[in-house]
Amino acid sequence: MTDVSGAQWTTTRWRREIEDRLAAGGGEPLVNIDRGDRRPFDAIFLGGGAGGRFGAAYLRAMGGRPLIIDRWPFLGGSCPHHACVPHHLFSDAAAQLMLERSFSGRLWFQDLRGKQVSILELVEAFRQGRTGPHAFMNYQSQEQLDLEFVLGAPGRIVDAHSVEVAESIYRARSLVLATGSRARALGLEGESLTGVFDYASLVDRLDYEPGPTAVVAGGGKTAIEYACFFNATGRRTLVVSREEPLALIQDAETRAFLMTRMREQGMEFWSGAHVVALEGDGEGKLAAVTIQTREGSHEVSTDFLFLGLGQQPNSAEALAALGVATDANGFVQVDSRMRTSVADVYAVGDVVGAPMEMFKARKGGVCAARNIMGDEAHYRVEDFPDFLHTHYEVCWLGLGEEQARARLRNVIVLKLPPDNPDGDSVSLPAGDRMMLYALLRPELSGFQKLVIDGDTRRIVGAFHVGAGAKDGFQYLAPLVRKGLTVDELGDMNELFLNPSYFIQLCRLRAGSRVLRGM
Ligand code: FAD
Ligand code: COM
């Protein structure tokens, strides 16, 4: 083992150590234990991703003593290694490539018509860059958050108070399961062929340039986000899903806007369909997939299949060692204090199930920490703002228009662009990173909608397709939950040209006693 306690490594040194271990596929565990601290550990966080790291940091801030154990040689978990960070890189690329393709050969844009750009190069750029965030997480955790950890070695649960790692057994008052989740597999023969990827194996293993056709299985966030990126690189992209894609966006008009735009970019959607067979080329590489649709089965030649089929929990060890209660899909069951069915054992993050998002992992970790330290803290995920990427950033919160109409008698909608009787597109919305579209290709400049209860004047839903509204939505959501009205929203100060036009649209209507849509 490498004892790093008191070593005060810089981020550069951390980066080198992490890169060496990743390249070697292992190496000496990195152990940062304060041997001078005689206090027992209050909690072992098994898993140092978003849930484990934030939980441990909070517990430490409250005066407790946490220990984090992670099999990877870095803290931060999936987010920087496989998930949010590469997803945002690919979605950024999709947005930029769509801009370039929309204005190909005009202004200063190169002519990308009919051209493919490299997926491999961007994946390699990510692989080179990702150890920067890893190094920062280790540095911050050790130098700024005073966290103790054992990294680069899997932990084995001995019992509810003990975990074995790197040939030592550590004991604590409580155990927090923060072991995350992994991609759901297809369950077909041939899944190990080169050319079948999920979000993790794509960035870990891609070592060739995918050919002209990408097949994507799934219709949820990851499937659509990665499919838009593959499409933007210039590949024929076929999305195969059992359900309608983007069913998680609860507003039909927003969904329709997105589907139209994706189809215009050339994406093909096969719904009510699934991949039923994989065929290799005889040398270990994918050559074709068979897709079952309602009409029959179709073979598509491709060397690139991306699986975006959802997540399964890393809970088998906890189940075997402790017998924690899980649901039918293996997700660990917890109460609102993040307690499992086993005394002194908590669980947080993806391993407890949906929504599998960073805010829930981090807040769940904090909730567990507070309870371990003697607070009575509860965390139940309530309404939360959500987002995904197509070639755009898409944000939403609250009720869609149809949901609102089913519940309320007087629903008012404010939206941009307006319904235009002659079908012409107007240059609105126009905001950050949408300006070229707004002026030159207005149909591409986004969509936004506010859903209002006309009787109480309260905002009940908001939808935004464009860029740069994520920040606004995370602050808007709690205000909406507290009953934000059209009049209050219209009284805020816009930073014009703002990504969403909600403030000024509300102000234009706020003066009227009887609200009307527009
Ligand atoms: P993880 O971060 O996965 O941490 C679990 C840790 O446990 C890992 O570090 C693992 O090494 C460790 N571990 C497991 N078993 C053991 C063991 N036996 N011993 C030692 N260590 C162990 N959410 C967002 O909010 N925004 C996004 O943009 C976003 N993008 C995403 C994109 C993709 C493609 C995916 C798949 C997910 C995305 N998410 C996003 C979700 C987000 O990544 C997860 O919700 C979050 O990372 C979960 O954190 P966690 O701590 O529960 O798990
Ligand atoms: C973020 C990882 S990439 S963590 O949530 O800060 O640990």
Short mmCIF file of C-alpha atoms and ligand atoms in Angstrom, two decimals, residues 46-52 69-72 74 76-79 82-85 87-88 153-156 178-181 199 222 225-226 311 314 317 348-351 355-359 361 387, ligand 1:
data_model
loop_
_atom_site.label_atom_id
_atom_site.label_comp_id
_atom_site.label_asym_id
_atom_site.label_seq_id
_atom_site.Cartn_x
_atom_site.Cartn_y
_atom_site.Cartn_z
CA LEU A 46 -18.38 2.03 0.97
CA GLY A 47 -18.05 3.90 -2.33
CA GLY A 48 -16.56 7.36 -2.73
CA GLY A 49 -18.75 8.71 -5.53
CA ALA A 50 -21.11 11.64 -5.18
CA GLY A 51 -23.10 9.97 -2.39
CA GLY A 52 -20.14 8.69 -0.38
CA ILE A 69 -13.33 3.07 0.72
CA ASP A 70 -13.35 2.98 -3.08
CA ARG A 71 -12.07 0.41 -5.54
CA TRP A 72 -11.00 3.17 -7.92
CA PHE A 74 -9.80 8.35 -7.08
CA GLY A 76 -15.86 11.30 -7.21
CA GLY A 77 -17.08 7.99 -8.62
CA SER A 78 -18.92 7.53 -11.90
CA CYS A 79 -19.71 11.17 -12.59
CA HIS A 82 -18.03 7.50 -17.02
CA ALA A 83 -21.21 9.48 -16.63
CA CYS A 84 -22.03 13.21 -16.26
CA VAL A 85 -18.70 14.57 -17.47
CA HIS A 87 -22.12 13.02 -21.28
CA HIS A 88 -21.72 16.80 -21.11
CA ALA A 153 -8.96 -1.52 -3.62
CA PRO A 154 -12.41 -3.10 -3.36
CA GLY A 155 -13.98 -3.29 0.06
CA ARG A 156 -15.51 -6.54 1.30
CA ALA A 178 -22.75 4.10 -1.62
CA THR A 179 -21.77 1.58 -4.26
CA GLY A 180 -23.69 3.12 -7.18
CA SER A 181 -25.06 1.37 -10.24
CA TYR A 199 -21.64 4.65 -21.48
CA THR A 222 -28.64 8.32 -21.88
CA GLU A 225 -28.13 12.05 -25.39
CA TYR A 226 -25.57 9.71 -26.90
CA GLN A 311 -29.17 1.14 -14.65
CA ASN A 314 -24.37 -2.59 -7.26
CA GLU A 317 -22.47 -7.86 -2.03
CA VAL A 348 -27.46 6.41 -0.59
CA GLY A 349 -27.21 7.33 -4.26
CA ASP A 350 -27.87 5.16 -7.28
CA VAL A 351 -27.88 1.95 -5.25
CA PRO A 355 -34.07 9.28 -9.57
CA MET A 356 -30.46 8.49 -10.31
CA GLU A 357 -29.10 12.00 -10.34
CA MET A 358 -26.23 13.77 -8.65
CA PHE A 359 -28.39 15.93 -6.41
CA ALA A 361 -26.79 11.00 -4.35
CA PHE A 387 -32.92 18.14 -17.72
P1 FAD B 1 -21.10 6.33 -8.05
O1 FAD B 1 -20.64 7.68 -8.40
O2 FAD B 1 -21.19 5.33 -9.14
O3 FAD B 1 -20.15 5.82 -6.91
C1 FAD B 1 -20.14 4.50 -6.49
C2 FAD B 1 -18.71 4.18 -6.08
O4 FAD B 1 -18.71 2.95 -5.39
C3 FAD B 1 -17.77 4.02 -7.27
O5 FAD B 1 -16.72 4.95 -7.15
C4 FAD B 1 -17.29 2.57 -7.17
O6 FAD B 1 -15.94 2.41 -7.54
C5 FAD B 1 -17.50 2.28 -5.70
N1 FAD B 1 -17.69 0.88 -5.33
C6 FAD B 1 -18.68 0.04 -5.71
N2 FAD B 1 -18.53 -1.15 -5.10
C7 FAD B 1 -17.43 -1.06 -4.33
C8 FAD B 1 -16.75 -1.94 -3.46
N3 FAD B 1 -17.18 -3.18 -3.23
N4 FAD B 1 -15.64 -1.52 -2.84
C9 FAD B 1 -15.17 -0.26 -3.04
N5 FAD B 1 -15.78 0.61 -3.84
C10 FAD B 1 -16.89 0.22 -4.47
N6 FAD B 1 -26.60 12.91 -13.05
C11 FAD B 1 -26.67 14.26 -13.04
O7 FAD B 1 -27.11 14.83 -12.04
N7 FAD B 1 -26.26 15.00 -14.12
C12 FAD B 1 -25.79 14.42 -15.25
O8 FAD B 1 -25.45 15.10 -16.21
C13 FAD B 1 -25.72 13.02 -15.30
N8 FAD B 1 -25.26 12.39 -16.41
C14 FAD B 1 -25.20 11.04 -16.43
C15 FAD B 1 -24.78 10.42 -17.59
C16 FAD B 1 -24.74 9.05 -17.65
C17 FAD B 1 -24.30 8.38 -18.92
C18 FAD B 1 -25.14 8.27 -16.52
C19 FAD B 1 -25.09 6.78 -16.56
C20 FAD B 1 -25.54 8.89 -15.35
C21 FAD B 1 -25.59 10.27 -15.29
N9 FAD B 1 -26.01 10.92 -14.14
C22 FAD B 1 -26.12 12.28 -14.15
C23 FAD B 1 -26.30 10.18 -12.89
C24 FAD B 1 -25.11 10.27 -11.91
O9 FAD B 1 -23.92 9.97 -12.59
C25 FAD B 1 -25.32 9.30 -10.76
O10 FAD B 1 -26.60 9.50 -10.21
C26 FAD B 1 -24.27 9.49 -9.67
O11 FAD B 1 -22.97 9.41 -10.19
C27 FAD B 1 -24.47 8.45 -8.57
O12 FAD B 1 -23.55 8.61 -7.53
P2 FAD B 1 -23.28 7.43 -6.50
O13 FAD B 1 -22.37 7.98 -5.45
O14 FAD B 1 -24.54 6.82 -6.08
O15 FAD B 1 -22.55 6.32 -7.36
#
